[in-house]
Tab-separated table of C-alpha atoms and ligand atoms in Angstrom:
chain	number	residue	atom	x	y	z
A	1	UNK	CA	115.497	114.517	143.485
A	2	UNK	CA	113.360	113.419	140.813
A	3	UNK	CA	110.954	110.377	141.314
A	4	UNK	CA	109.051	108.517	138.486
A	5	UNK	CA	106.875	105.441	138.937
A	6	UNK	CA	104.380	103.604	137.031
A	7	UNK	CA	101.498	101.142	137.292
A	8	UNK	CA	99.898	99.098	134.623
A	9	UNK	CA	96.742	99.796	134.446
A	10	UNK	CA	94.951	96.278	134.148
A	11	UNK	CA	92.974	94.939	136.365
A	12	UNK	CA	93.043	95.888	140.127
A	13	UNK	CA	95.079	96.788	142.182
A	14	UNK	CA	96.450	94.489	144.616
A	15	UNK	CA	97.918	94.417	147.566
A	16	UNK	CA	101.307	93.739	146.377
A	17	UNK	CA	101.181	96.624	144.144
A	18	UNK	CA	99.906	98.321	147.669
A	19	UNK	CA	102.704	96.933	149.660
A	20	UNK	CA	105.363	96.893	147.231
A	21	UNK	CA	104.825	99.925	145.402
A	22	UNK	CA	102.148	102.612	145.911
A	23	UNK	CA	103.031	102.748	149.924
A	24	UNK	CA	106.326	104.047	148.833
A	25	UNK	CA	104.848	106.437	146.322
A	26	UNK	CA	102.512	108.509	149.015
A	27	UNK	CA	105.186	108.373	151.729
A	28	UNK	CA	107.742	109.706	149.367
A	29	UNK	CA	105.353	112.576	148.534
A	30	UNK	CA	105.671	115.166	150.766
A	31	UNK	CA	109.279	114.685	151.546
A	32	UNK	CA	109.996	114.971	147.794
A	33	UNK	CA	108.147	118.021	147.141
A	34	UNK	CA	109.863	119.792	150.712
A	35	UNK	CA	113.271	118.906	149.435
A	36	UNK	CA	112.411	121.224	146.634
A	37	UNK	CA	111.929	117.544	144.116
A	38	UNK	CA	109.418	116.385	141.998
A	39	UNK	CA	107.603	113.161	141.873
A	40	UNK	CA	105.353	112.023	138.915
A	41	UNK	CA	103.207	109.185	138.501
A	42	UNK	CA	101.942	107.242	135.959
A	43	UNK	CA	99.301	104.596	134.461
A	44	UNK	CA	101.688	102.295	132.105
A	45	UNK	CA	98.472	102.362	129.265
A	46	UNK	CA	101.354	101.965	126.889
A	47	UNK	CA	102.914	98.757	128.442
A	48	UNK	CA	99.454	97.344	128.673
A	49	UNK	CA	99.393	97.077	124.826
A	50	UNK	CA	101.878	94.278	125.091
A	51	UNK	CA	99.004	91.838	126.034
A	52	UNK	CA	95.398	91.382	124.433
A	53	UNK	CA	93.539	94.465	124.597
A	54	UNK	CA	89.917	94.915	124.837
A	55	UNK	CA	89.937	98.712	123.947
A	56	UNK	CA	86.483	99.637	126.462
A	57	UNK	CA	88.317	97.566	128.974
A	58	UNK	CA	91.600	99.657	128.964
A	59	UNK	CA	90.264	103.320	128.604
A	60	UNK	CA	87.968	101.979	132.247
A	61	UNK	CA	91.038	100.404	133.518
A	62	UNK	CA	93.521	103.519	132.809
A	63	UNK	CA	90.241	105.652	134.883
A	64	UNK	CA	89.663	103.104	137.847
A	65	UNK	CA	93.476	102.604	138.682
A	66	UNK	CA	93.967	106.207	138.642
A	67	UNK	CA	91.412	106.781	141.107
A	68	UNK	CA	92.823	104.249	143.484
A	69	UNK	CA	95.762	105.225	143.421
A	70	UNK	CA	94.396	109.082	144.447
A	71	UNK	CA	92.259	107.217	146.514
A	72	UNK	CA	95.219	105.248	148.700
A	73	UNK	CA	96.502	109.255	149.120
A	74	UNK	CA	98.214	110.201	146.009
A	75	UNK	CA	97.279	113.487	145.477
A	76	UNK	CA	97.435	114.821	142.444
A	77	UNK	CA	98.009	118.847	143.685
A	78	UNK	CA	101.519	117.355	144.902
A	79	UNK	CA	102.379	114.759	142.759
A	80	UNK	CA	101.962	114.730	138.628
A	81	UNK	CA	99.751	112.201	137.784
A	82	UNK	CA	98.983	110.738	134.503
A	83	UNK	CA	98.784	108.353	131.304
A	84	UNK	CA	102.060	107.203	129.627
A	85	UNK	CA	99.887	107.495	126.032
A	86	UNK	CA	99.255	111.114	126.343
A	87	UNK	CA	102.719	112.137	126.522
A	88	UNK	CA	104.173	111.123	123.262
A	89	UNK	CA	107.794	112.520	124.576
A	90	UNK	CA	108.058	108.184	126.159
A	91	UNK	CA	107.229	106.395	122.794
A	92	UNK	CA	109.432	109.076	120.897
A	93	UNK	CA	112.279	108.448	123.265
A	94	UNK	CA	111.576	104.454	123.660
A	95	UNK	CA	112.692	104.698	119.775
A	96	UNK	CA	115.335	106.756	120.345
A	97	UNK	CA	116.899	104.314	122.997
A	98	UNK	CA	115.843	101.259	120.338
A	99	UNK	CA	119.089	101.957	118.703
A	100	UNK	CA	121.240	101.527	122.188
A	101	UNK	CA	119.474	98.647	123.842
A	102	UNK	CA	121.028	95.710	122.640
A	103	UNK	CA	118.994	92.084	121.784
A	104	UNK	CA	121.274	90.585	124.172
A	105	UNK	CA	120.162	92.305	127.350
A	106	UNK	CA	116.628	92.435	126.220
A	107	UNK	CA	116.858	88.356	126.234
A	108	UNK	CA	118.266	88.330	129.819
A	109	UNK	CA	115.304	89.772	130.961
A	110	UNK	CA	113.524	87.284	133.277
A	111	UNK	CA	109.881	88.806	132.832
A	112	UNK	CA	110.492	88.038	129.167
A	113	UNK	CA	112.016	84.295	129.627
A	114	UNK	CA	108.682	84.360	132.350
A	115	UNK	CA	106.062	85.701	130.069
A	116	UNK	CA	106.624	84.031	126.957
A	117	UNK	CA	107.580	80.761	127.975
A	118	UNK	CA	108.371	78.490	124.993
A	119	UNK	CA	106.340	80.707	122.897
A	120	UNK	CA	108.536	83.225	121.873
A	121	UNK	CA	107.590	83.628	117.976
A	122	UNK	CA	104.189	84.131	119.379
A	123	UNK	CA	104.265	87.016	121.592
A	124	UNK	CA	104.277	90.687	120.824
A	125	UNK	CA	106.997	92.527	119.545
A	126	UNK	CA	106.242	95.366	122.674
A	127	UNK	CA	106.338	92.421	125.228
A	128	UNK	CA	110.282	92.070	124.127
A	129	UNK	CA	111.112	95.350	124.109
A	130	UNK	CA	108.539	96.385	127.321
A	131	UNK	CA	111.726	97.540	129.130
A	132	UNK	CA	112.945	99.828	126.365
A	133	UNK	CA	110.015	101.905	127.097
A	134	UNK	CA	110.365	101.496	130.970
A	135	UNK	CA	113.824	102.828	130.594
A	136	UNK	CA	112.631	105.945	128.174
A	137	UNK	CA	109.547	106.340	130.647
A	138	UNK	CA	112.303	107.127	133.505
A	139	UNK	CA	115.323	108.643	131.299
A	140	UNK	CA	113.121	110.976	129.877
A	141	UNK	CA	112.586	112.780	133.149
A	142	UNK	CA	116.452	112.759	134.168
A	143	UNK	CA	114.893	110.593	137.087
A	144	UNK	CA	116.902	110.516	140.529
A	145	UNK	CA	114.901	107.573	142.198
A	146	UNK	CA	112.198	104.846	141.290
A	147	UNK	CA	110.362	103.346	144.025
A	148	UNK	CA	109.126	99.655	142.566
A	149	UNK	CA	108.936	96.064	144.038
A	150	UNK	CA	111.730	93.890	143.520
A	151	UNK	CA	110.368	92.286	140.311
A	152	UNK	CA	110.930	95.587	138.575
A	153	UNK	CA	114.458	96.281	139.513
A	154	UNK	CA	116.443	94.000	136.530
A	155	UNK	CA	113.794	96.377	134.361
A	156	UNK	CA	115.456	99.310	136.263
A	157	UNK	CA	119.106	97.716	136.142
A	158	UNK	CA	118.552	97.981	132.254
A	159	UNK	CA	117.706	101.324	132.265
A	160	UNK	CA	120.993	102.091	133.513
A	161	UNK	CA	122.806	99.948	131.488
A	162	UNK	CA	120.863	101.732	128.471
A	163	UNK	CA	121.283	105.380	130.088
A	164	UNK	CA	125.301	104.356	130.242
A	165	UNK	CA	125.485	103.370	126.710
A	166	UNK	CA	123.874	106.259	125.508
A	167	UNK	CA	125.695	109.222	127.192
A	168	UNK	CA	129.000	107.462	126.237
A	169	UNK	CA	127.866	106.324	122.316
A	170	UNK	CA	126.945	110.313	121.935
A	171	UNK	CA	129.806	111.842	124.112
A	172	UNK	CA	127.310	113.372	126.399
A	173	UNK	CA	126.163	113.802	130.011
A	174	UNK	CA	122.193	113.778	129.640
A	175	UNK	CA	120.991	111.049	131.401
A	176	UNK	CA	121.881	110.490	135.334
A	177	UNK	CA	121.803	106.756	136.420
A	178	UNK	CA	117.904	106.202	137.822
A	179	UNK	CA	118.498	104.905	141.123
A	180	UNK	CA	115.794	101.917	141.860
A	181	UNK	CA	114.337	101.813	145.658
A	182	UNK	CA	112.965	98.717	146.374
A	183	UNK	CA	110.615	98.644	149.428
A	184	UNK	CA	112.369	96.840	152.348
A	185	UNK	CA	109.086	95.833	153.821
A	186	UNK	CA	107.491	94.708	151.055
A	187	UNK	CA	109.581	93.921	148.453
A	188	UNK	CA	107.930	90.640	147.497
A	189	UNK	CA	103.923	89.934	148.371
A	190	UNK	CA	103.608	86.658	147.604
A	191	UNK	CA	100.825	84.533	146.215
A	192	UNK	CA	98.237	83.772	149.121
A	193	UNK	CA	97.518	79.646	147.326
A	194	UNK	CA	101.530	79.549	146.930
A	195	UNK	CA	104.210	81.067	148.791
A	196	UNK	CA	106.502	80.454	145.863
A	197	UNK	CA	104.668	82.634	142.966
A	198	UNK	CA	104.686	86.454	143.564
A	199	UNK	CA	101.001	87.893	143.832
A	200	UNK	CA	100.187	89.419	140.798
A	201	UNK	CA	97.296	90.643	138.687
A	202	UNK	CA	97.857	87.883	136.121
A	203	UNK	CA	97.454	84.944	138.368
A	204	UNK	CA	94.053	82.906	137.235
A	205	UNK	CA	92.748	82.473	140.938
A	206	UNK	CA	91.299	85.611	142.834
A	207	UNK	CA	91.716	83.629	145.821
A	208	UNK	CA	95.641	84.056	145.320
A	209	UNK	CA	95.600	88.240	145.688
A	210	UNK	CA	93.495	90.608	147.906
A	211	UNK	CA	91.826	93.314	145.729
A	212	UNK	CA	91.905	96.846	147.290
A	213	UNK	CA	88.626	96.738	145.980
A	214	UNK	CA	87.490	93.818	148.024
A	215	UNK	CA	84.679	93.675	150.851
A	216	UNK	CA	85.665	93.113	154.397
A	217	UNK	CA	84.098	89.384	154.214
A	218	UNK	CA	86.127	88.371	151.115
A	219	UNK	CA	89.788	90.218	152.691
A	220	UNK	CA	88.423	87.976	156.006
A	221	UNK	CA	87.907	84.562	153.534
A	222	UNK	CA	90.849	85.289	151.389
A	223	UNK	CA	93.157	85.245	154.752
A	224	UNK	CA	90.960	82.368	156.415
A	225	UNK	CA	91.902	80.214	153.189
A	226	UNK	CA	95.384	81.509	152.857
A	227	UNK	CA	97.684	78.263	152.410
A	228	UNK	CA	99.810	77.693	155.882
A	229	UNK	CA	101.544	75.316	157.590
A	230	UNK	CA	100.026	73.466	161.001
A	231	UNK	CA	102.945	74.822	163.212
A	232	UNK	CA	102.887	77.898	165.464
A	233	UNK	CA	104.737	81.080	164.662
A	234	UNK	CA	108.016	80.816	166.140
A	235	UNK	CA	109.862	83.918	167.612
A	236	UNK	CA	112.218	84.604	165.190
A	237	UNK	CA	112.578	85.216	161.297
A	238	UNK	CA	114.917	82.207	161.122
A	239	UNK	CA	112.270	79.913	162.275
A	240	UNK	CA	110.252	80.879	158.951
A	241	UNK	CA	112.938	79.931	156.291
A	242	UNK	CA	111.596	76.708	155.013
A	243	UNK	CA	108.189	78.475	155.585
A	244	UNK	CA	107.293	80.865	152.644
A	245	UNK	CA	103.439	81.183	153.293
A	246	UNK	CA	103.654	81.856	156.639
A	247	UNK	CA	106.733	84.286	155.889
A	248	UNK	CA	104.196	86.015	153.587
A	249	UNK	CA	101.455	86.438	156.098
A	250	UNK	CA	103.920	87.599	158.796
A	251	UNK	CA	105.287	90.227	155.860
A	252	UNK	CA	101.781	91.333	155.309
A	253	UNK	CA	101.181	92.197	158.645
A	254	UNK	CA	104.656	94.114	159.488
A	255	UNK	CA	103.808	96.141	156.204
A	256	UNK	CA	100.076	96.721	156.873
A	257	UNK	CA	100.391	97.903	160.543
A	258	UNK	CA	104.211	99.943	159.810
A	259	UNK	CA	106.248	97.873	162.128
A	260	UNK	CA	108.767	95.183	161.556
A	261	UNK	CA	108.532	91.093	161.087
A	262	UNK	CA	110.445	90.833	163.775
A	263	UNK	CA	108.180	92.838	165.927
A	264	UNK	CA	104.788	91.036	164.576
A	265	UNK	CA	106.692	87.686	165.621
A	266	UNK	CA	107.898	88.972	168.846
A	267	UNK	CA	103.498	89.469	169.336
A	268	UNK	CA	102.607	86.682	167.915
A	269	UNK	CA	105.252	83.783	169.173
A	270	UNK	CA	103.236	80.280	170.023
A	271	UNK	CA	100.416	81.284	168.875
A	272	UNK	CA	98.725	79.635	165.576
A	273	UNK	CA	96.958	80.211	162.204
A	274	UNK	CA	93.433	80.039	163.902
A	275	UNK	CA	94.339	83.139	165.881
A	276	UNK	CA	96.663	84.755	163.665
A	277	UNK	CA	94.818	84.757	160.680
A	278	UNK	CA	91.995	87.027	162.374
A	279	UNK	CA	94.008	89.466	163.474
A	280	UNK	CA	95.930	90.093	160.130
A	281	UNK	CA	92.494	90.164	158.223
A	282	UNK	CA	91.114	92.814	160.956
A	283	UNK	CA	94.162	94.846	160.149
A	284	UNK	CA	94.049	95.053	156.516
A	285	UNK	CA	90.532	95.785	156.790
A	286	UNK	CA	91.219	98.200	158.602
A	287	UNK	CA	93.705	99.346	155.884
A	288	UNK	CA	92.081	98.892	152.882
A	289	UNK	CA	87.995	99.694	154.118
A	290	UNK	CA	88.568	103.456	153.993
A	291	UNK	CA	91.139	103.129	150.696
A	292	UNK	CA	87.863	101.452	149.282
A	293	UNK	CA	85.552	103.986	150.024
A	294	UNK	CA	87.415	106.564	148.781
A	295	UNK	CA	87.927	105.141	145.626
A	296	UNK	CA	84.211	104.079	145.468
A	297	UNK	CA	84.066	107.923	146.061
A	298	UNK	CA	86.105	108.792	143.235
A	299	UNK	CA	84.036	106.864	140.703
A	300	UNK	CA	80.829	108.469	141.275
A	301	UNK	CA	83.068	111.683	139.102
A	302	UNK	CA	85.036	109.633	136.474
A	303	UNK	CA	85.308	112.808	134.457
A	304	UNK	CA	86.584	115.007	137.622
A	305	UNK	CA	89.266	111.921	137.640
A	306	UNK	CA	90.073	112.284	133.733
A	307	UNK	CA	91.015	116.231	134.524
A	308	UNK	CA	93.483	115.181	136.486
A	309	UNK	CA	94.989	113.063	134.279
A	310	UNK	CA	94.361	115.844	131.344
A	311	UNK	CA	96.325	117.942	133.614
A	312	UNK	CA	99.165	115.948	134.866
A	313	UNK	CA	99.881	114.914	131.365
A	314	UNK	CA	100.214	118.478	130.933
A	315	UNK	CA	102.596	119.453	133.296
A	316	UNK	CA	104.452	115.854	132.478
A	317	UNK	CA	104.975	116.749	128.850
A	318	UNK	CA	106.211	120.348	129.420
A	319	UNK	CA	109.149	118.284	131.638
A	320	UNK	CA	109.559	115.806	128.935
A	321	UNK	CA	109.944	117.817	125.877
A	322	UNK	CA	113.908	119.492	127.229
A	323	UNK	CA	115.594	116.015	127.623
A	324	UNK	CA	113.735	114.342	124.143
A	325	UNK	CA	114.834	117.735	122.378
A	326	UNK	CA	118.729	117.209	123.938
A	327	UNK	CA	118.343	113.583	123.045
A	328	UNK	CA	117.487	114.553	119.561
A	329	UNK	CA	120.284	116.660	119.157
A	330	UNK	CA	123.129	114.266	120.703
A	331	UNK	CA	122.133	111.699	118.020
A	332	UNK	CA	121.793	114.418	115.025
A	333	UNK	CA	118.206	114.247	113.835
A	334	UNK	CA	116.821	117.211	112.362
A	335	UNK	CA	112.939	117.822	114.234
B	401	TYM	P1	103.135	96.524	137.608
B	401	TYM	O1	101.947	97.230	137.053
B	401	TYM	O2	103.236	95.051	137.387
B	401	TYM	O3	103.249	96.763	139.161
B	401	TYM	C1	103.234	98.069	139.737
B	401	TYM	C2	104.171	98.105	140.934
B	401	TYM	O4	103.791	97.116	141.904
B	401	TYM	C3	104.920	96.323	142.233
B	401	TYM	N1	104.461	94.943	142.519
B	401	TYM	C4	104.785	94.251	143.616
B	401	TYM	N2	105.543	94.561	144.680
B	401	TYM	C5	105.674	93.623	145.655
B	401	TYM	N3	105.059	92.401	145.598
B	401	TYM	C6	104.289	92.054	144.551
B	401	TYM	N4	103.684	90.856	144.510
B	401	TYM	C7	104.126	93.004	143.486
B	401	TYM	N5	103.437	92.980	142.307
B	401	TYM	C8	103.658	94.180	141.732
B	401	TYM	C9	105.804	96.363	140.987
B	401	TYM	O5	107.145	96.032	141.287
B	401	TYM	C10	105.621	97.793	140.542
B	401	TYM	O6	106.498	98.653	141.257
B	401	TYM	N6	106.612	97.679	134.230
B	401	TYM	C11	105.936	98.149	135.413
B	401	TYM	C12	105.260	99.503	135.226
B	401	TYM	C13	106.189	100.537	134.700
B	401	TYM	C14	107.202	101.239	135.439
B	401	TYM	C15	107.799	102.114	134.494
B	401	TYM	C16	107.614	101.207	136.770
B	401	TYM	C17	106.228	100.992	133.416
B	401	TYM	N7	107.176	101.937	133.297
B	401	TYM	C18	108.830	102.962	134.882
B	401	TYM	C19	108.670	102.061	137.139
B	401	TYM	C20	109.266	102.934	136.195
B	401	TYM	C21	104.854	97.155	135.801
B	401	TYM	O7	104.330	96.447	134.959
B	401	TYM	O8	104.463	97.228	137.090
């Protein structure tokens, strides 16, 4: 079993990310590792570029996210952590796979149609083909698994649809088929002003998202403004249908404290917002308060932080370098 997963590193991380991603990541790392696999982990500095980049921003960015994500228990003596930029083996494959990924499937992709909007002669060239590089940033590690949220599995379906084309355009066997595993908790944290918009780093209001960096007062506001509905919570997930914020908040909390929806509604049946709401902000307090101080921690050595990266990039690259070389060779370049 291989595992690879990655995290842009702009802005903070949020609880979705949390929920829907990183949660995955540390419980997959031990079991990984005693099944005699390998998981590695990286800051997506390279998919960043596909925005506006302010360049002091993105070398503090690349820094701070590593540390929380060391700080919410990956640790990087078990797993590989590191930058996409420093191991050139992704951009050199992300060519490579250029010439199989069609135009076709790279307009299909929704975060595309999403991002650019009606703007499409105006964006980046990299925000198009974003998921050319996702796909080399998992085929180059003949990957087994990808833990992601749900918005990154079409990414992930491309991948395999590129990985397909490949081995049969080259009559060859080198890349297996990167199985995506979406959380089943979490697999969408939705927006806490709209229960139809995912939450996400991008989204203009701060009141929308709960920073793993936030203070136990603004986690406690954040929930006490969260948009609901004036109705109880009923007993069952059926009775939350027509319901998405309150679906959200009930999600949160069956994440947060490791126990089904169905379990958190079975608790909470009758009751309302005004003593709901408390009880899920206590919880992710109690969550993310110690996540927060170890990542406040962390900061105080930002260089102790940057070996790690120096030396998961390391160990990342010497994996790397054997699947580039045999892609190389399939397509009959000379390097
Ligand atoms: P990114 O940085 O947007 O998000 C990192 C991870 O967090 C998950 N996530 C969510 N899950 C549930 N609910 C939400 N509201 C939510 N918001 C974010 C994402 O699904 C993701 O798993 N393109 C990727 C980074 C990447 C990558 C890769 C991932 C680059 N190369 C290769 C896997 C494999 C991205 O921008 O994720």
């Amino acid at each position: 079993m291989r595992v690879v997963s990655g995290i842009q590193p702009t802005g903070n991380l949020h609880l979705g990310n949390y929920l829907g991603a990183i949660k995955q990541w540390v419980a997959m790392q031990d079991d990984v590792a005693a099944s005699g696999g390998e998981c590695l982990f990286f800051l997506a500095d390279l998919h960043a570029l596909t925005q506006p980049v302010v360049p002091a921003e993105l070398a503090a960015n690349t820094i701070e996210m590593a540390a929380a994500l060391i700080a919410c228990g990956i640790d990087p003596a078990k797993s590989i952590l590191f930058n996409q930029a420093r191991v050139p083996a992704h951009s050199e494959l992300a060519w490579l796979l250029g010439g199989t990924a069609r135009m076709g499937w790279l307009n299909r992709m929704t975060q595309w149609k999403d991002k650019a909007g009606k703007d499409r002669d105006g964006q980046s060239v990299g925000l198009f083909t974003y998921p050319v590089l996702m796909a080399a940033d998992v085929l180059v590690y003949k990957t087994t698994h990808v833990p992601v949220g749900h918005d990154q599995k079409q990414h992930l379906e491309l991948a395999r649809d590129i990985a397909t084309k490949f081995n049969q355009d080259f009559g060859v066997e080198l890349f297996p088929l990167p199985e995506p595993l979406v959380s089943a908790a979490a697999p969408r944290i939705m927006s806490l002003r709209d229960g139809s918009a995912k939450m996400s780093k991008s989204d203009p209001s701060e009141a929308s998202r709960i920073h793993l960096t936030d203070s136990d007062e603004a986690i406690a506001q954040k929930f006490r403004k969260a948009r609901t509905d004036p109705e109880p919570l009923p007993g069952e997930m059926a009775g939350l249908d027509e319901r998405p914020e309150a679906r959200n908040l009930v999600t949160i909390y069956a994440a947060l404290a490791d126990t089904s929806a169905e379990a958190v509604l079975a608790d909470f049946a009758g009751q309302g917002f005004g003593a709901f709401k408390p009880a899920l902000a206590d919880l992710a307090i109690s969550v993310i308060g110690p996540i927060r101080d170890r990542f406040t921690q962390l900061l105080d050595d930002r260089e102790a932080v940057g070996r790690h990266l120096a030396q998961g990039a390391a160990q990342a690259a010497a994996r790397a370098a054997p699947t580039l070389a045999e892609a190389q060779r399939a397509i009959g370049l000379q390097v």
